[in-house]
Coordinates of C-alpha atoms and ligand atoms in Angstrom, one line a residue:
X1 CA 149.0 115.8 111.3
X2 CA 150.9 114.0 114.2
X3 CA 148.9 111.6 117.0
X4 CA 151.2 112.7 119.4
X5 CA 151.2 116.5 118.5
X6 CA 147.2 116.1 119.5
X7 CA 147.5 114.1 122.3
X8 CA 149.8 116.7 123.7
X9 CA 147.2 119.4 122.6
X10 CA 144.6 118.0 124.5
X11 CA 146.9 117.5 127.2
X12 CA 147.6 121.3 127.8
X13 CA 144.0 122.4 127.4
X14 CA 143.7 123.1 124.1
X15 CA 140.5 122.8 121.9
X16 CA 140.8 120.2 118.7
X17 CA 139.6 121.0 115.1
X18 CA 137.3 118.6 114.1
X19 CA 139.7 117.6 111.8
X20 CA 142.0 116.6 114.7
X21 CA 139.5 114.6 116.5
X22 CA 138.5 112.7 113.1
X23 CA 142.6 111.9 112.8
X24 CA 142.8 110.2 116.2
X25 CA 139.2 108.6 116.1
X26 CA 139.5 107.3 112.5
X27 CA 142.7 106.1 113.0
X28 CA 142.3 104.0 115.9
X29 CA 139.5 102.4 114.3
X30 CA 141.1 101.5 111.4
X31 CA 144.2 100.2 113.6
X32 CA 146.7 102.9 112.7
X33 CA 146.8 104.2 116.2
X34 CA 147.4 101.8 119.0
X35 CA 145.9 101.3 122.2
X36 CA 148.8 103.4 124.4
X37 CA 148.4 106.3 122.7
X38 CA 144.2 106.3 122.5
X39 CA 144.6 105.5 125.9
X40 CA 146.6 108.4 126.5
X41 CA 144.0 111.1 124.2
X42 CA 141.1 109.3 126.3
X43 CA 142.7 110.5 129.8
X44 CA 143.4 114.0 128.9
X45 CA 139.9 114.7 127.9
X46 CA 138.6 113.0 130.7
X47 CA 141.3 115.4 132.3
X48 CA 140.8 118.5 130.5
X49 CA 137.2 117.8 129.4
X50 CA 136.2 119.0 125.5
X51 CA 133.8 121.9 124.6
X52 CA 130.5 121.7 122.9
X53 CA 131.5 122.4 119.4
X54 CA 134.5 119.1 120.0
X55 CA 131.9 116.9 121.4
X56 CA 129.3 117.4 118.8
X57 CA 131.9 116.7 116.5
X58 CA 133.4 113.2 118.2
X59 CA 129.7 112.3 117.8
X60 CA 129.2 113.2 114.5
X61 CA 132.5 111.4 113.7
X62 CA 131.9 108.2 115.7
X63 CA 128.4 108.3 114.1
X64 CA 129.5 108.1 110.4
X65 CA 132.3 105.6 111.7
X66 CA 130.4 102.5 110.3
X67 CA 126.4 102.2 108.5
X68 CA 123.5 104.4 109.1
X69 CA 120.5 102.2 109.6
X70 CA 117.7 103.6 107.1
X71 CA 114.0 102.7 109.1
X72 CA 111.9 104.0 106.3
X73 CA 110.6 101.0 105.5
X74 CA 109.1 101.0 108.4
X75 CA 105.5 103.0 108.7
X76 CA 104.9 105.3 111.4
X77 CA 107.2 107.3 113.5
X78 CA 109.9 105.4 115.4
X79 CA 111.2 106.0 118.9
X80 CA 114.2 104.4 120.3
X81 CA 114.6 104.3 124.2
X82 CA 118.1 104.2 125.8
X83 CA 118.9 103.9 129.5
X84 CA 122.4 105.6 130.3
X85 CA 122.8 101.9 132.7
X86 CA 121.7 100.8 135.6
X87 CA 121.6 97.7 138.4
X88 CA 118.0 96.3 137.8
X89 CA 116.8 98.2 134.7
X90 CA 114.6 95.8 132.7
X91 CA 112.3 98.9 131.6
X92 CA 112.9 98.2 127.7
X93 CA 111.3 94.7 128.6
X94 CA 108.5 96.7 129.4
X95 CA 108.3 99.7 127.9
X96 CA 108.5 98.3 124.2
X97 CA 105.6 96.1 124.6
X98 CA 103.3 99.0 125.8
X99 CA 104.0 101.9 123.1
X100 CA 103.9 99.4 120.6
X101 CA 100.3 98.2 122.0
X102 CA 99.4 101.8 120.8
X103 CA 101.2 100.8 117.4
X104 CA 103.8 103.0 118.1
X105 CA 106.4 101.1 115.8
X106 CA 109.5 100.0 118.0
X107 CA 112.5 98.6 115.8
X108 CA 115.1 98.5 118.8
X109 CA 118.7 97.7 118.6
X110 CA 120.2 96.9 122.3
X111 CA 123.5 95.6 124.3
X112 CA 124.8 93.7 126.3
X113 CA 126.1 93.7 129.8
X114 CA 129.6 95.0 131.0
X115 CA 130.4 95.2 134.4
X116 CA 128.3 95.8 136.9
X117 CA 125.9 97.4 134.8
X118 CA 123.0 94.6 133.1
X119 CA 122.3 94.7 129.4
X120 CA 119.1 94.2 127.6
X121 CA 120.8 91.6 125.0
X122 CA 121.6 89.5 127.4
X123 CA 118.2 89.3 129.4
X124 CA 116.7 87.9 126.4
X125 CA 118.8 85.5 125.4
X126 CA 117.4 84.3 129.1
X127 CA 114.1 83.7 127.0
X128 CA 114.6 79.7 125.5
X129 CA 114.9 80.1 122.0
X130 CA 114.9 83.5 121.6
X131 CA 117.0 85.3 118.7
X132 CA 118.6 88.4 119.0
X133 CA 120.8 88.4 115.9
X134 CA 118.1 87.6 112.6
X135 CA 118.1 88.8 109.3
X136 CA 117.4 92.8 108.4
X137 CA 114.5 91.2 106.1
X138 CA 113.2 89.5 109.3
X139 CA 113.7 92.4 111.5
X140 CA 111.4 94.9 109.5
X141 CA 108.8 92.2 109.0
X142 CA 108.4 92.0 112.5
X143 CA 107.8 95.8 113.3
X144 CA 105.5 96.0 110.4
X145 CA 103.8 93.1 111.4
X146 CA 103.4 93.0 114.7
X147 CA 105.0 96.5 115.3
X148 CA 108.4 95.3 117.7
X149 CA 111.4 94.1 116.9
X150 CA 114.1 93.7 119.7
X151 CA 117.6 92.6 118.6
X152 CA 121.0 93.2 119.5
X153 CA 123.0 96.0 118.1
X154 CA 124.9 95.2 114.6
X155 CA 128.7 95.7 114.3
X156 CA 128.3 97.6 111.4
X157 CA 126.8 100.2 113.7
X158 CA 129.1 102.8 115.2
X159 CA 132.1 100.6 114.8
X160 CA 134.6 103.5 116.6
X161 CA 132.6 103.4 119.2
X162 CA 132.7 99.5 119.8
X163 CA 136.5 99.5 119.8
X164 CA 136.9 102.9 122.1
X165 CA 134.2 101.9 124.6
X166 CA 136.4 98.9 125.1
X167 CA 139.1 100.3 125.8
X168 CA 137.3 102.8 127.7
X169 CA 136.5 100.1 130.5
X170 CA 140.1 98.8 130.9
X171 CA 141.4 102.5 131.4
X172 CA 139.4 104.0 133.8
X173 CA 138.1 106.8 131.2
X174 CA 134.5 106.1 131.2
X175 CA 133.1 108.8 133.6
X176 CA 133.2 111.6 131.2
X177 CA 130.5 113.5 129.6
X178 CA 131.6 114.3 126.1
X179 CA 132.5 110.2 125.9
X180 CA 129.7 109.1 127.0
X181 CA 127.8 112.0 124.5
X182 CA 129.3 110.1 122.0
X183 CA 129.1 107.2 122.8
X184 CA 125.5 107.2 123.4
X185 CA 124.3 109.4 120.7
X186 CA 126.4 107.9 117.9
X187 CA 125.0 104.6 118.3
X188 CA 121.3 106.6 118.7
X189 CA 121.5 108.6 115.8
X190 CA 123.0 105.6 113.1
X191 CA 119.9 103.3 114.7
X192 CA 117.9 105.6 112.4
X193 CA 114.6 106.6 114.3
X194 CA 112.7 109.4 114.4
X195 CA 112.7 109.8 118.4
X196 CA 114.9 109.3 120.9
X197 CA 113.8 108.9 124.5
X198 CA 117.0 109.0 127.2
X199 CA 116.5 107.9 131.0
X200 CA 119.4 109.4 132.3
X201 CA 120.6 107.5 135.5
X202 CA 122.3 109.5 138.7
X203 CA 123.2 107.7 142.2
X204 CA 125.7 105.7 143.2
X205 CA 124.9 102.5 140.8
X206 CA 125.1 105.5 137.4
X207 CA 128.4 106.7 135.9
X208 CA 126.6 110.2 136.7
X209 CA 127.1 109.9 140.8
X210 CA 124.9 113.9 141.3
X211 CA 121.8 114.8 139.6
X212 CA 123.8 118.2 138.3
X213 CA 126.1 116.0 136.2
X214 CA 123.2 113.7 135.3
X215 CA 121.5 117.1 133.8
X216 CA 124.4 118.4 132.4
X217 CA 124.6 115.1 130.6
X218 CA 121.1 115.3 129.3
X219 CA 121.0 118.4 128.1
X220 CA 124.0 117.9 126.1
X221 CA 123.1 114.6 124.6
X222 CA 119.1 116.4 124.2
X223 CA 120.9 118.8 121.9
X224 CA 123.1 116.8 120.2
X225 CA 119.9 114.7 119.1
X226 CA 117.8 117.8 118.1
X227 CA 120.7 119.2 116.1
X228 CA 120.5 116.0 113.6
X229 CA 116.5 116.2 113.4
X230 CA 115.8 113.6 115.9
X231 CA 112.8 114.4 118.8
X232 CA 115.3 113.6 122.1
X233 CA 113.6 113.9 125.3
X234 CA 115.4 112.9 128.9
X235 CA 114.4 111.3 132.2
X236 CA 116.5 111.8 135.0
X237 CA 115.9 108.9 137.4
X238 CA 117.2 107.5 140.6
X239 CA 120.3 105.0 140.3
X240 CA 121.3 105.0 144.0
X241 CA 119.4 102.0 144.5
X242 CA 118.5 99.2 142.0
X243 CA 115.5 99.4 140.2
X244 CA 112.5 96.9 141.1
X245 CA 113.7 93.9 143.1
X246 CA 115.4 91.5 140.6
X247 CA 118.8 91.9 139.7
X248 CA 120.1 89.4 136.7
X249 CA 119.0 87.9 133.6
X250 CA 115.7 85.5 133.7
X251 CA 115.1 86.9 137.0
X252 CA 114.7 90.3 135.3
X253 CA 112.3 88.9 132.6
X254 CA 110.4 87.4 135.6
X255 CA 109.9 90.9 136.9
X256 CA 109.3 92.2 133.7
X257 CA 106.0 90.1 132.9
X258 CA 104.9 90.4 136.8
X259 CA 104.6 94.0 136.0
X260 CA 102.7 93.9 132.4
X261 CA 100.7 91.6 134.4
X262 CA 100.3 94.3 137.1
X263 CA 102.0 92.8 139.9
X264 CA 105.3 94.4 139.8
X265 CA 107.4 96.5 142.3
X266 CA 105.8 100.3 142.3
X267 CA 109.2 102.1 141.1
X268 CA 109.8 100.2 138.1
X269 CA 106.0 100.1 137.2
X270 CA 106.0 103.7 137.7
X271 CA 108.9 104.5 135.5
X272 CA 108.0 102.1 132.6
X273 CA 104.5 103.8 132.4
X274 CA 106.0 107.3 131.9
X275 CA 109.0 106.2 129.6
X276 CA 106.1 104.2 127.3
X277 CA 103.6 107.6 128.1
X278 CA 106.5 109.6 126.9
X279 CA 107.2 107.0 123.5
X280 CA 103.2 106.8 122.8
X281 CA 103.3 110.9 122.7
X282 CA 106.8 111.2 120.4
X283 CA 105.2 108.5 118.1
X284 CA 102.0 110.6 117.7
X285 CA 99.8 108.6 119.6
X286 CA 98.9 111.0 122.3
X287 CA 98.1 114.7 122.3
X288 CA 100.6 115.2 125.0
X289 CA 102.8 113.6 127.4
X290 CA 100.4 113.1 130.0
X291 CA 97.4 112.0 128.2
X292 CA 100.6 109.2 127.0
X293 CA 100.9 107.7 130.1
X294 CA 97.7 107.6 130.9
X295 CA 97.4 105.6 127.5
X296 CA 100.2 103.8 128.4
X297 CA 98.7 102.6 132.1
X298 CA 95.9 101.4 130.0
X299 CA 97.8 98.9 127.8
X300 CA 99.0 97.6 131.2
X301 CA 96.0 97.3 133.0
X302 CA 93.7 95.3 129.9
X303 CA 96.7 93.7 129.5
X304 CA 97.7 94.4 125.6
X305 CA 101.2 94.9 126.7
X306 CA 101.4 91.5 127.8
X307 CA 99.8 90.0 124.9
X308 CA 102.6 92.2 122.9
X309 CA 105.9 90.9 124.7
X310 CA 103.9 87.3 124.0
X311 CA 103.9 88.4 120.2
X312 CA 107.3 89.5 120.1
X313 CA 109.1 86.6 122.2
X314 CA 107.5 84.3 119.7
X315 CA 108.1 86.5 116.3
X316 CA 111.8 85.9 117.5
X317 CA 111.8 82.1 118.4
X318 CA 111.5 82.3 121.5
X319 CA 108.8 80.8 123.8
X320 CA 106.1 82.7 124.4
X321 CA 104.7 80.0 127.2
X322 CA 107.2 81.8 129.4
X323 CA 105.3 84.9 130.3
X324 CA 102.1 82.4 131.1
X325 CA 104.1 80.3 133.3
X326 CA 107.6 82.4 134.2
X327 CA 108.8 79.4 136.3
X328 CA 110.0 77.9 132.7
X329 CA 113.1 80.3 132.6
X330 CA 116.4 79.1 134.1
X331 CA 117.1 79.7 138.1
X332 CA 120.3 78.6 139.3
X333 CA 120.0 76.0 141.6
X334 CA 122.3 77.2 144.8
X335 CA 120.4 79.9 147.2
X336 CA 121.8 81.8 149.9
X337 CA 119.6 84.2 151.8
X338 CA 121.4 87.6 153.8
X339 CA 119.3 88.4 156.6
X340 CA 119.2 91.7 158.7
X341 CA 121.5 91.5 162.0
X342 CA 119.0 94.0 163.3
X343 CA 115.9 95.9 163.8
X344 CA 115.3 99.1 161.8
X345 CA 114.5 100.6 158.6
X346 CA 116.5 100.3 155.7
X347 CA 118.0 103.5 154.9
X348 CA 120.8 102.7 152.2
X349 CA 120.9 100.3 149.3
X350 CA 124.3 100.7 147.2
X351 CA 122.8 100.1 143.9
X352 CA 126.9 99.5 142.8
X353 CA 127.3 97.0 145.3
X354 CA 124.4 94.9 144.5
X355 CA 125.7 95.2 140.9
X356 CA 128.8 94.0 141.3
X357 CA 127.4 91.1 143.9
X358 CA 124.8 90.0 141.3
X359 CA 127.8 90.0 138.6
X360 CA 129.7 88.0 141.1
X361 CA 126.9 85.2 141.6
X362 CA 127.4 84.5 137.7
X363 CA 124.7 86.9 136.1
X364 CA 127.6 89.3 134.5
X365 CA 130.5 88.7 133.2
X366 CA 134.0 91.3 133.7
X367 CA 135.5 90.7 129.8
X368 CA 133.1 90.9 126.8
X369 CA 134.5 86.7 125.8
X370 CA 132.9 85.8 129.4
X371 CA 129.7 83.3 130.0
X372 CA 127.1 84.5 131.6
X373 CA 124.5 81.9 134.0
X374 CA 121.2 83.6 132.8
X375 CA 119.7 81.8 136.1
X376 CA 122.1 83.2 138.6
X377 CA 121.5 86.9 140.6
X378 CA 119.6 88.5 143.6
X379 CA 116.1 89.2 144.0
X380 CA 116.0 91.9 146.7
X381 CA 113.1 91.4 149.8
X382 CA 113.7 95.1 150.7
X383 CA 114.5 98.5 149.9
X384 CA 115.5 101.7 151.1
X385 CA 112.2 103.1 153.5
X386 CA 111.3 99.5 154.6
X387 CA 111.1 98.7 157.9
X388 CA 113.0 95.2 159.5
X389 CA 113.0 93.1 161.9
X390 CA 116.5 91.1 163.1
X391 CA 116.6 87.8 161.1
X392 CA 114.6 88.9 157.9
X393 CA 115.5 88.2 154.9
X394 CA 116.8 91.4 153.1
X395 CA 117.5 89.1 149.3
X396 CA 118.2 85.8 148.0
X397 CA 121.5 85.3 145.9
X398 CA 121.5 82.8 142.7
X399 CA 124.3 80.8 141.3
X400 CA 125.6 77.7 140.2
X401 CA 129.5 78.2 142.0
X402 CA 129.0 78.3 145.9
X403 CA 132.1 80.0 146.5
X404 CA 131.1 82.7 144.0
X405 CA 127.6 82.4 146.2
X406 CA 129.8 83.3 149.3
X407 CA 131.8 85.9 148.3
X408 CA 129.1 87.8 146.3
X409 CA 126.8 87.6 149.7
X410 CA 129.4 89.2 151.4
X411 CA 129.4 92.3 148.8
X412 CA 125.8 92.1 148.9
X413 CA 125.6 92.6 152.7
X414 CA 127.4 95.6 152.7
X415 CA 125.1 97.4 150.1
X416 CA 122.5 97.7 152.8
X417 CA 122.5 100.1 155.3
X418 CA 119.8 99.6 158.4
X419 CA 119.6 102.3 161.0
X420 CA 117.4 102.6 163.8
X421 CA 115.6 106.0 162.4
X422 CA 112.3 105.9 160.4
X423 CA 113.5 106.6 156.4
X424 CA 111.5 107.6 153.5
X425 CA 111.4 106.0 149.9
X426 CA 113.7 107.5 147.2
X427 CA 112.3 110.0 144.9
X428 CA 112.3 107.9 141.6
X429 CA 112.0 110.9 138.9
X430 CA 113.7 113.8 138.9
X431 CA 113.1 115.7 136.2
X432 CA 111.9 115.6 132.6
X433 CA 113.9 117.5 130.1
X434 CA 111.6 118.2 126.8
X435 CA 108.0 117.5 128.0
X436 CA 105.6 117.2 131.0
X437 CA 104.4 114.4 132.5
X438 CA 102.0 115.0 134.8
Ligands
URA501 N1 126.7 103.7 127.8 C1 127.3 103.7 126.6 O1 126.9 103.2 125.6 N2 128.5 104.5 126.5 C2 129.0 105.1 127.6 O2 130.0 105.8 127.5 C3 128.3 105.0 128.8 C4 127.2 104.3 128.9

């Protein structure tokens, strides 16, 4: 076999063997191939796209590229939530707490930020103290004891995936679906649970920009799941704005506790209770999706789900005082506030722009070496259906660099749109692929 006989393959069209796949994806992992020619085999698929049978077996490939985590020694079935990324998606932060207050076991691996895009990783290292690398011994402890465990992802998982996804990003061959199929379901399906739960992001802040894509991606990555035993179930939600109204790292943990504490923006309450409905239901808890949410709106209004992120923060070092008194995480000390120039209703909220802004102020970083200010980001004072007067405050910006302040307000400013007609909210859910909800 020859790299550059398949590159050229691909190149023209032509559908690759499984054994041709493993060649190219084996190799690069192992350094054999280099970077120009993956590079190269990355853009024709993105050009000339894969069929099923070639993207079920890139997963399968990039799946048994490094260990299979074995969760049996954890009781009960376990479901694993993944979010496709978003601007402002802090639902695991919730979500986690409130299955597991129905002792649906949650042993979740996560990562961190790149690009615009936050990462959960990241948001609790905002947490003083708290450790998202501990021992495997540790890690099961925790979900048998207190049923949650939140760490970030092990090299030794889906190592093909690590090094292509890199690559990926520097060679504008991300938006594709049979890479991101693999890229998301080979992680999944070596993180060893039983359930997988997928909230499938479309707008202008998701790699999936229509909700036709955003389906098509679903269903794929829904049957790729099911094929290897795994209950996979899909949410496709709104990405054209951000989600809630904090956008960076302890500002997101904030938000997180304001809504287990029931004080929380509607849209990200909203979700969280149907993604932790949907995970009570997979892990057995519930007799059907519907009577899960309900179950899982419970936990959050006698507030169990609080008392379980206070559980898990402190199983992990980290100091559970925070979600008492939230004011103990980091906020960067320089503000800057972008008011409206006009009266009207906000009709446009580029969740991309805000993304990029937020990563701007500090709160993301552009290469994977990069610090990240866990205080710095935006906490937005409107969204899309609001109504404004000239002179209010639309968000607040946080950083440590003023210049980096300046420039990020002006990207900021330009994610809203204000016209002079009367808009509605976004719709927040758009469908549910593999169960009912309400
Ligand atoms: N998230 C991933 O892990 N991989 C992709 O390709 C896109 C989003």
């Amino acid at each position: 076999m020859n790299t550059v006989d398949i590159i050229v393959a691909k190149r023209d069209g032509k559908k690759l063997t499984e054994k041709q796949i493993a060649y190219m994806v084996e190799g690069y992992t192992r350094g054999d191939i280099p970077d120009y020619q993956m590079s190269s085999f990355l853009m024709a698929i993105c050009l000339k796209g894969m069929e099923r049978e070639e993207t079920v077996a890139l997963t399968r490939i990039m799946k048994n590229s490094g260990d299979v985590v074995d969760l049996s020694a954890i009781d009960g079935i376990k479901v694993d939530k993944h979010s496709t990324g978003g601007v402002g998606d802090k639902t695991t932060l919730i979500v986690s707490p409130l299955a597991a207050a129905w002792g649906v076991p949650v042993a979740k691996m996560s990562g961190r930020g790149l690009g615009f895009t936050g990462g959960t990783v990241d948001k609790l290292e905002s947490i003083p103290g708290y450790q998202t690398t501990i021992p495997e011994e540790k890690f099961f402890r925790l979900v048998n004891e207190n049923g949650i465990a939140l760490i970030g992802q092990t090299a030794s998982i889906a190592p093909a995936d690590k090094k292509i996804y890199a690559l990926r990003d520097v060679t504008g061959t991300v938006e594709n679906l049979s890479l991101i199929t693999s890229s998301i379901m080979s992680k999944k399906l070596a993180s060893g649970s039983d359930g997988i739960l997928l909230d499938v992001k479309c707008g202008r802040g998701a790699f999936m920009k229509t909700e036709e894509d955003a389906v098509a991606l679903a269903e794929m990555m829904v049957e790729i799941g099911c094929a290897d035993g795994k209950d996979t179930r899909a949410v496709i939600t709104d990405m054209d704005q951000p989600l809630g109204c904090a956008v960076g790292n302890s500002l997101e943990v904030r938000e997180a506790i304001d809504v287990l504490k029931g004080n929380g923006p509607e849209d990200i309450t909203r979700l969280s209770v149907i993604l932790a409905g949907l995970m009570i239901h997979m892990g057995g808890k519930a007799n059907s999706a519907k009577e899960g949410v309900e179950k899982a709106q419970q936990a959050l209004d006698d507030g169990r789900g609080l008392e379980k992120m206070k559980e898990f923060v402190a199983g992990q070092g980290g100091d559970p005082a925070v979600v008492d008194e939230p004011e103990r995480l980091a906020l960067s000390e320089k503000q800057l506030e972008i008011k409206a120039a006009a009266d009207g209703y906000v009709s446009g909220l580029d969740a991309m722009l805000i993304g990029q802004a937020s990563q701007e102020t500090g709160a993301g970083r552009e290469k994977k070496e990069d610090d990240i200010d866990h205080g710095a980001g935006i906490l937005l004072k409107h969204k899309i259906g609001d109504a404004v007067s000239k002179g209010d405050c639309l968000c607040i910006l946080y950083g440590k660099d003023e210049k980096k302040l300046q420039a990020a307000a002006k990207r900021a400013e330009k994610a809203f749109t204000i016209t002079k007609e009367e808009t509605q909210p976004r719709k927040l859910i758009h469908q549910v692929i593999g169960g009912e909800i309400e």
